[in-house]
């Protein structure tokens, strides 16, 4: 039921705080999490995989874990599993991330890693899904059913869940002390409120911006570090729902080729995490785009200086950087949604796509 919303996608975007609350409730009460963290801490190599949005959540986990715990994590796109399975062994772990728990590419990766003797931890949104059944430890986001084809609330619940694990892992590896762990977990518990704030702070600006993007054919989404998977997610949403060609890549790569496309009014969205060092680096990249006449849109925490350099500023709450996916993704989802509906498209039924992809 759409509960008065015109489309499932917008209902599910607005439902995100509720989905996060129930995921947090599950996390706090699930003893199996500790078992998963121990397995990860003891593992030789940790791999994480998924397709589409679930891959973006996987990349997010790899970054948070490396930043917090110092443990290397290898993220890969599920359909590319063969090369990675080749180097996996029996003291390694694969984390398989899938909303549906049915995606064939992800399932194939799970089976290939199992054949090498790896243990499998899955994170799905559907209890007893095929991938959950094939894994040694089955973890669940509790986003509730997601009807819209585009993943929205499941991405936020996946990244919250995985960030929680990163923090516990950093405690296990001794990189964070118990005070730091408690502080970070508390920040994650505040996620539902930050998401509400993000939506209420950004939605009017996003609607106005969407009108400008209706005629656009192509755009870039740039970021660095923890902001990069979020930029990738923004680009995927606008491609699949609003049919605008969008490319996401690390901002530092601009000068190695992509900047050739930037001409006056070419839109470039910058995802700026709550991190002063990244702000400074991204400011340099924003200047490069401005110098070529690019139309710069920044999604950045309140009070960041680079907002003055952008043509359009989408402000989001200022938090610890670990919450970047939670604060910065909602405006990017809304942007794709509004451009799509302004073009008269049905965001719940994008062409050529199915909710669950059970073919290779
Ligand atoms: C993007 C989207 C797809 C899925 C991908 C994986 O909005 O919906 O890219 O994320 O097909 O699906 P799951 O997570 O069910 O394995």
Short mmCIF file of C-alpha atoms and ligand atoms in Angstrom, two decimals:
data_model
loop_
_atom_site.label_atom_id
_atom_site.label_comp_id
_atom_site.label_asym_id
_atom_site.label_seq_id
_atom_site.Cartn_x
_atom_site.Cartn_y
_atom_site.Cartn_z
CA UNK A 1 0.00 0.00 0.00
CA UNK A 2 1.25 3.46 -0.93
CA UNK A 3 -0.30 5.06 2.17
CA UNK A 4 -1.25 8.24 0.33
CA UNK A 5 2.06 8.68 -1.53
CA UNK A 6 1.88 8.78 -5.35
CA UNK A 7 4.67 6.20 -5.77
CA UNK A 8 6.36 3.51 -3.70
CA UNK A 9 9.76 5.11 -4.23
CA UNK A 10 8.82 8.31 -2.41
CA UNK A 11 6.98 6.38 0.29
CA UNK A 12 10.09 4.27 0.85
CA UNK A 13 12.37 7.34 0.95
CA UNK A 14 10.17 8.86 3.66
CA UNK A 15 10.03 5.53 5.45
CA UNK A 16 13.81 5.45 5.95
CA UNK A 17 13.88 6.66 9.56
CA UNK A 18 11.39 3.93 10.50
CA UNK A 19 13.37 1.26 8.61
CA UNK A 20 16.55 2.37 10.40
CA UNK A 21 14.87 2.27 13.80
CA UNK A 22 13.85 -1.31 13.31
CA UNK A 23 17.29 -2.25 11.94
CA UNK A 24 18.93 -0.71 15.03
CA UNK A 25 16.52 -2.60 17.25
CA UNK A 26 17.54 -5.83 15.52
CA UNK A 27 21.25 -5.03 15.82
CA UNK A 28 21.13 -4.33 19.51
CA UNK A 29 19.29 -7.57 20.23
CA UNK A 30 21.12 -9.94 17.90
CA UNK A 31 23.82 -11.98 19.66
CA UNK A 32 24.96 -13.50 16.39
CA UNK A 33 26.58 -10.14 15.50
CA UNK A 34 29.36 -10.82 18.02
CA UNK A 35 30.01 -14.15 16.40
CA UNK A 36 30.26 -12.48 12.99
CA UNK A 37 32.67 -9.85 14.35
CA UNK A 38 34.92 -12.54 15.85
CA UNK A 39 35.00 -14.43 12.56
CA UNK A 40 35.96 -11.23 10.75
CA UNK A 41 38.65 -10.32 13.28
CA UNK A 42 40.23 -13.77 12.99
CA UNK A 43 39.96 -13.99 9.21
CA UNK A 44 43.01 -13.79 7.05
CA UNK A 45 41.35 -11.93 4.14
CA UNK A 46 37.91 -10.30 4.26
CA UNK A 47 36.02 -9.98 0.97
CA UNK A 48 32.66 -8.26 0.53
CA UNK A 49 30.41 -8.40 -2.51
CA UNK A 50 27.05 -7.34 -3.92
CA UNK A 51 25.45 -6.03 -7.10
CA UNK A 52 24.27 -2.48 -7.87
CA UNK A 53 23.27 -0.64 -4.72
CA UNK A 54 24.34 -3.60 -2.58
CA UNK A 55 27.83 -3.26 -4.09
CA UNK A 56 27.87 0.41 -3.07
CA UNK A 57 27.05 -0.66 0.51
CA UNK A 58 29.88 -3.20 0.23
CA UNK A 59 32.38 -0.56 -0.86
CA UNK A 60 31.18 1.65 1.99
CA UNK A 61 31.92 -1.15 4.46
CA UNK A 62 35.39 -1.72 3.04
CA UNK A 63 36.20 1.97 3.55
CA UNK A 64 34.75 2.34 7.06
CA UNK A 65 36.48 -0.86 8.16
CA UNK A 66 39.87 0.10 6.78
CA UNK A 67 39.57 3.59 8.28
CA UNK A 68 38.44 2.41 11.72
CA UNK A 69 40.00 -1.00 12.29
CA UNK A 70 43.04 -1.00 10.03
CA UNK A 71 41.95 -4.36 8.62
CA UNK A 72 42.17 -4.59 4.82
CA UNK A 73 38.87 -5.45 3.11
CA UNK A 74 38.50 -6.38 -0.55
CA UNK A 75 35.21 -5.24 -2.11
CA UNK A 76 34.19 -6.56 -5.52
CA UNK A 77 31.20 -6.47 -7.84
CA UNK A 78 29.39 -9.81 -7.58
CA UNK A 79 29.44 -10.69 -11.28
CA UNK A 80 33.25 -10.34 -11.23
CA UNK A 81 33.59 -13.05 -8.57
CA UNK A 82 35.78 -15.51 -10.46
CA UNK A 83 39.12 -13.70 -10.18
CA UNK A 84 38.54 -12.99 -6.49
CA UNK A 85 37.45 -16.54 -5.64
CA UNK A 86 40.66 -17.68 -7.29
CA UNK A 87 42.76 -16.07 -4.51
CA UNK A 88 40.43 -17.00 -1.61
CA UNK A 89 41.25 -19.73 0.90
CA UNK A 90 39.83 -21.49 3.93
CA UNK A 91 40.90 -18.82 6.44
CA UNK A 92 39.05 -16.08 4.54
CA UNK A 93 35.54 -14.69 4.90
CA UNK A 94 33.12 -13.47 2.25
CA UNK A 95 30.34 -11.08 3.23
CA UNK A 96 27.50 -11.25 0.69
CA UNK A 97 25.18 -8.25 0.62
CA UNK A 98 21.80 -8.52 -1.11
CA UNK A 99 18.47 -6.87 -0.39
CA UNK A 100 16.46 -9.68 -1.98
CA UNK A 101 18.85 -12.48 -1.06
CA UNK A 102 18.09 -13.94 -4.48
CA UNK A 103 20.45 -12.15 -6.89
CA UNK A 104 22.09 -14.77 -9.09
CA UNK A 105 25.44 -12.96 -9.47
CA UNK A 106 25.79 -12.71 -5.70
CA UNK A 107 24.69 -16.31 -5.22
CA UNK A 108 27.34 -17.46 -7.72
CA UNK A 109 30.00 -15.58 -5.77
CA UNK A 110 28.84 -17.22 -2.54
CA UNK A 111 29.03 -20.69 -4.09
CA UNK A 112 32.48 -20.08 -5.60
CA UNK A 113 33.87 -18.89 -2.25
CA UNK A 114 32.25 -21.78 -0.39
CA UNK A 115 33.93 -24.16 -2.79
CA UNK A 116 37.27 -22.66 -1.69
CA UNK A 117 36.43 -23.37 1.96
CA UNK A 118 35.61 -19.75 2.92
CA UNK A 119 33.01 -18.99 5.49
CA UNK A 120 30.09 -16.85 4.36
CA UNK A 121 28.35 -14.07 6.24
CA UNK A 122 25.25 -12.77 4.45
CA UNK A 123 23.34 -9.55 4.96
CA UNK A 124 19.90 -9.69 3.32
CA UNK A 125 16.54 -8.07 3.92
CA UNK A 126 14.45 -11.22 3.46
CA UNK A 127 14.40 -13.83 6.18
CA UNK A 128 15.40 -17.28 4.92
CA UNK A 129 16.24 -15.96 1.44
CA UNK A 130 18.31 -18.22 -0.83
CA UNK A 131 21.60 -16.44 -0.03
CA UNK A 132 20.81 -16.42 3.70
CA UNK A 133 20.26 -20.19 3.54
CA UNK A 134 23.62 -20.77 1.85
CA UNK A 135 25.58 -18.79 4.44
CA UNK A 136 27.21 -19.72 7.75
CA UNK A 137 25.95 -16.60 9.47
CA UNK A 138 22.77 -14.94 8.18
CA UNK A 139 22.35 -11.32 9.21
CA UNK A 140 19.30 -9.24 8.36
CA UNK A 141 18.52 -5.60 7.77
CA UNK A 142 14.98 -4.89 8.85
CA UNK A 143 13.91 -2.36 6.26
CA UNK A 144 10.55 -4.06 5.61
CA UNK A 145 9.42 -4.95 2.08
CA UNK A 146 10.84 -2.67 -0.62
CA UNK A 147 8.40 -2.49 -3.53
CA UNK A 148 9.94 0.26 -5.69
CA UNK A 149 12.47 -1.22 -8.12
CA UNK A 150 15.13 1.29 -7.04
CA UNK A 151 16.81 0.39 -3.77
CA UNK A 152 16.34 3.23 -1.28
CA UNK A 153 15.67 2.32 2.34
CA UNK A 154 17.60 -0.91 1.99
CA UNK A 155 20.82 1.00 1.12
CA UNK A 156 20.54 3.11 4.26
CA UNK A 157 19.84 0.10 6.45
CA UNK A 158 22.69 -1.89 4.85
CA UNK A 159 25.25 0.87 5.40
CA UNK A 160 24.07 1.45 8.96
CA UNK A 161 24.27 -2.27 9.73
CA UNK A 162 27.70 -2.66 8.15
CA UNK A 163 29.07 0.47 9.86
CA UNK A 164 27.96 -0.99 13.18
CA UNK A 165 30.02 -4.09 12.38
CA UNK A 166 33.03 -1.95 11.37
CA UNK A 167 32.93 -0.23 14.75
CA UNK A 168 32.70 -3.52 16.68
CA UNK A 169 35.53 -4.90 14.56
CA UNK A 170 37.70 -1.87 15.38
CA UNK A 171 37.01 -2.55 19.03
CA UNK A 172 37.98 -6.20 18.54
CA UNK A 173 41.23 -5.27 16.76
CA UNK A 174 42.03 -2.82 19.56
CA UNK A 175 42.03 0.27 17.33
CA UNK A 176 39.15 1.89 19.21
CA UNK A 177 38.76 2.00 22.98
CA UNK A 178 35.45 1.39 24.71
CA UNK A 179 34.69 5.12 25.00
CA UNK A 180 35.23 5.69 21.31
CA UNK A 181 33.12 2.64 20.47
CA UNK A 182 30.27 3.84 22.68
CA UNK A 183 30.40 7.31 21.13
CA UNK A 184 30.32 6.01 17.56
CA UNK A 185 27.50 3.54 18.24
CA UNK A 186 25.53 6.35 19.86
CA UNK A 187 26.00 8.41 16.70
CA UNK A 188 24.64 5.50 14.64
CA UNK A 189 21.66 5.23 16.96
CA UNK A 190 20.92 8.85 16.07
CA UNK A 191 20.80 7.97 12.38
CA UNK A 192 16.98 8.00 12.08
CA UNK A 193 16.87 11.56 13.38
CA UNK A 194 19.70 12.69 11.07
CA UNK A 195 17.87 11.20 8.08
CA UNK A 196 14.70 13.07 9.01
CA UNK A 197 16.73 16.28 9.24
CA UNK A 198 18.49 15.59 5.96
CA UNK A 199 15.17 15.21 4.13
CA UNK A 200 13.55 18.24 5.72
CA UNK A 201 16.63 20.45 5.18
CA UNK A 202 17.14 19.46 1.55
CA UNK A 203 13.82 18.70 -0.12
CA UNK A 204 12.86 22.24 -1.25
CA UNK A 205 16.30 22.90 -2.76
CA UNK A 206 16.28 19.48 -4.39
CA UNK A 207 12.89 20.13 -6.03
CA UNK A 208 14.13 23.41 -7.53
CA UNK A 209 17.30 21.75 -8.73
CA UNK A 210 15.31 18.89 -10.29
CA UNK A 211 13.50 21.37 -12.59
CA UNK A 212 16.88 22.53 -13.90
CA UNK A 213 18.02 18.97 -14.56
CA UNK A 214 15.00 17.87 -16.60
CA UNK A 215 16.66 18.67 -19.98
CA UNK A 216 20.08 17.38 -18.96
CA UNK A 217 21.60 14.44 -20.89
CA UNK A 218 24.75 13.74 -18.89
CA UNK A 219 26.32 14.60 -15.54
CA UNK A 220 29.06 13.68 -13.07
CA UNK A 221 28.93 12.69 -9.39
CA UNK A 222 32.27 13.22 -7.68
CA UNK A 223 33.63 12.61 -4.23
CA UNK A 224 36.51 11.15 -2.31
CA UNK A 225 37.00 8.54 0.38
CA UNK A 226 33.83 7.55 2.24
CA UNK A 227 31.78 9.90 -0.01
CA UNK A 228 32.59 7.89 -3.13
CA UNK A 229 30.13 4.98 -2.73
CA UNK A 230 27.47 7.58 -1.96
CA UNK A 231 28.31 9.42 -5.20
CA UNK A 232 28.07 6.10 -7.05
CA UNK A 233 24.66 5.50 -5.51
CA UNK A 234 23.48 8.98 -6.54
CA UNK A 235 24.59 8.37 -10.12
CA UNK A 236 22.90 4.95 -10.24
CA UNK A 237 19.60 6.39 -8.98
CA UNK A 238 19.47 9.17 -11.58
CA UNK A 239 20.41 6.74 -14.36
CA UNK A 240 17.88 4.08 -13.55
CA UNK A 241 14.93 6.28 -12.60
CA UNK A 242 15.37 9.55 -14.53
CA UNK A 243 17.36 8.14 -17.50
CA UNK A 244 20.10 10.75 -17.27
CA UNK A 245 23.54 9.42 -18.12
CA UNK A 246 25.59 9.85 -14.98
CA UNK A 247 29.10 8.82 -14.13
CA UNK A 248 30.55 8.69 -10.62
CA UNK A 249 34.26 8.60 -9.94
CA UNK A 250 36.85 9.83 -7.45
CA UNK A 251 37.20 13.60 -7.75
CA UNK A 252 40.98 13.38 -8.05
CA UNK A 253 40.53 11.43 -11.30
CA UNK A 254 38.94 14.42 -13.07
CA UNK A 255 42.23 15.70 -14.38
CA UNK A 256 43.08 12.30 -15.84
CA UNK A 257 40.51 12.50 -18.61
CA UNK A 258 36.88 12.99 -17.57
CA UNK A 259 37.23 16.78 -17.27
CA UNK A 260 37.38 16.92 -21.07
CA UNK A 261 33.58 16.60 -21.09
CA UNK A 262 33.01 19.55 -18.79
CA UNK A 263 31.78 22.62 -20.67
CA UNK A 264 29.59 25.53 -19.57
CA UNK A 265 26.52 24.32 -17.63
CA UNK A 266 27.62 20.64 -17.44
CA UNK A 267 26.25 19.50 -14.03
CA UNK A 268 28.69 18.13 -11.49
CA UNK A 269 27.41 16.94 -8.11
CA UNK A 270 29.95 16.90 -5.28
CA UNK A 271 29.29 14.70 -2.25
CA UNK A 272 31.29 16.27 0.57
CA UNK A 273 31.63 14.17 3.76
CA UNK A 274 31.83 15.77 7.22
CA UNK A 275 35.61 15.89 7.19
CA UNK A 276 37.65 19.10 6.98
CA UNK A 277 40.55 17.44 5.18
CA UNK A 278 38.26 16.12 2.45
CA UNK A 279 36.51 19.48 2.27
CA UNK A 280 39.81 21.13 1.44
CA UNK A 281 40.70 18.58 -1.22
CA UNK A 282 37.25 18.72 -2.78
CA UNK A 283 37.35 22.50 -2.84
CA UNK A 284 40.27 22.23 -5.26
CA UNK A 285 38.24 19.90 -7.48
CA UNK A 286 35.24 22.23 -7.33
CA UNK A 287 37.47 25.10 -8.51
CA UNK A 288 38.63 22.96 -11.46
CA UNK A 289 35.02 22.39 -12.50
CA UNK A 290 34.04 26.03 -11.99
CA UNK A 291 37.00 27.16 -14.10
CA UNK A 292 35.48 25.25 -17.04
CA UNK A 293 32.02 26.65 -16.48
CA UNK A 294 30.64 23.50 -14.84
CA UNK A 295 27.35 23.81 -12.97
CA UNK A 296 28.43 22.74 -9.50
CA UNK A 297 26.01 21.24 -7.00
CA UNK A 298 27.36 20.42 -3.56
CA UNK A 299 25.82 18.12 -0.99
CA UNK A 300 27.67 19.11 2.15
CA UNK A 301 27.27 19.55 5.90
CA UNK A 302 25.93 22.82 7.23
CA UNK A 303 28.61 25.44 7.65
CA UNK A 304 31.17 24.04 5.21
CA UNK A 305 33.01 26.84 3.37
CA UNK A 306 32.99 25.25 -0.03
CA UNK A 307 29.28 25.81 -0.14
CA UNK A 308 30.02 29.40 -1.18
CA UNK A 309 31.79 28.17 -4.32
CA UNK A 310 28.98 25.92 -5.55
CA UNK A 311 26.13 27.10 -7.78
CA UNK A 312 23.63 25.14 -5.75
CA UNK A 313 24.10 24.03 -2.19
CA UNK A 314 22.22 21.13 -0.66
CA UNK A 315 22.88 21.28 3.05
CA UNK A 316 22.67 18.20 5.22
CA UNK A 317 23.28 17.69 8.94
CA UNK A 318 26.81 17.78 10.24
CA UNK A 319 27.73 14.46 11.87
CA UNK A 320 30.64 12.07 12.27
CA UNK A 321 31.90 11.02 8.82
CA UNK A 322 30.69 7.46 9.39
CA UNK A 323 27.14 8.72 8.82
CA UNK A 324 27.86 10.11 5.34
CA UNK A 325 25.67 7.49 3.61
CA UNK A 326 22.79 8.34 5.93
CA UNK A 327 22.96 12.11 5.68
CA UNK A 328 24.00 12.52 2.01
CA UNK A 329 22.05 9.79 0.19
CA UNK A 330 18.46 11.01 0.84
CA UNK A 331 18.79 14.24 -1.21
CA UNK A 332 20.34 12.25 -4.08
CA UNK A 333 17.43 9.78 -4.00
CA UNK A 334 14.95 12.66 -3.95
CA UNK A 335 16.72 14.34 -6.86
CA UNK A 336 16.35 11.22 -9.03
CA UNK A 337 12.73 10.86 -7.95
CA UNK A 338 11.76 14.48 -8.73
CA UNK A 339 13.54 14.58 -12.10
CA UNK A 340 11.80 11.33 -13.06
CA UNK A 341 8.33 12.47 -12.06
CA UNK A 342 8.84 15.90 -13.69
CA UNK A 343 9.65 14.02 -16.91
CA UNK A 344 6.41 12.07 -16.53
CA UNK A 345 8.23 8.80 -15.84
CA UNK A 346 7.04 6.15 -13.38
CA UNK A 347 9.88 5.82 -10.83
CA UNK A 348 8.52 2.51 -9.58
CA UNK A 349 8.77 0.85 -12.98
CA UNK A 350 12.00 1.82 -14.74
CA UNK A 351 12.39 0.24 -18.16
CA UNK A 352 14.54 -2.89 -18.56
CA UNK A 353 14.82 -3.49 -14.81
CA UNK A 354 13.37 -6.04 -12.42
CA UNK A 355 13.41 -5.91 -8.65
CA UNK A 356 15.19 -9.22 -8.38
CA UNK A 357 17.70 -10.36 -10.98
CA UNK A 358 17.89 -14.13 -10.97
CA UNK A 359 19.86 -14.51 -14.19
CA UNK A 360 23.60 -14.20 -14.67
C1 LIG B 1 19.48 -0.23 -7.74
C2 LIG B 1 18.99 -1.60 -7.69
C3 LIG B 1 19.87 -2.72 -8.15
C4 LIG B 1 20.04 -3.72 -7.00
C5 LIG B 1 20.83 -4.95 -7.45
C6 LIG B 1 21.09 -5.92 -6.32
O1 LIG B 1 18.53 0.67 -7.31
O2 LIG B 1 17.89 -1.83 -7.23
O3 LIG B 1 21.10 -2.24 -8.58
O4 LIG B 1 20.68 -3.06 -5.95
O5 LIG B 1 20.13 -5.61 -8.48
O6 LIG B 1 19.93 -6.41 -5.76
P1 LIG B 1 19.94 -7.16 -4.36
O7 LIG B 1 20.38 -6.19 -3.34
O8 LIG B 1 18.54 -7.64 -4.15
O9 LIG B 1 20.92 -8.29 -4.49
#
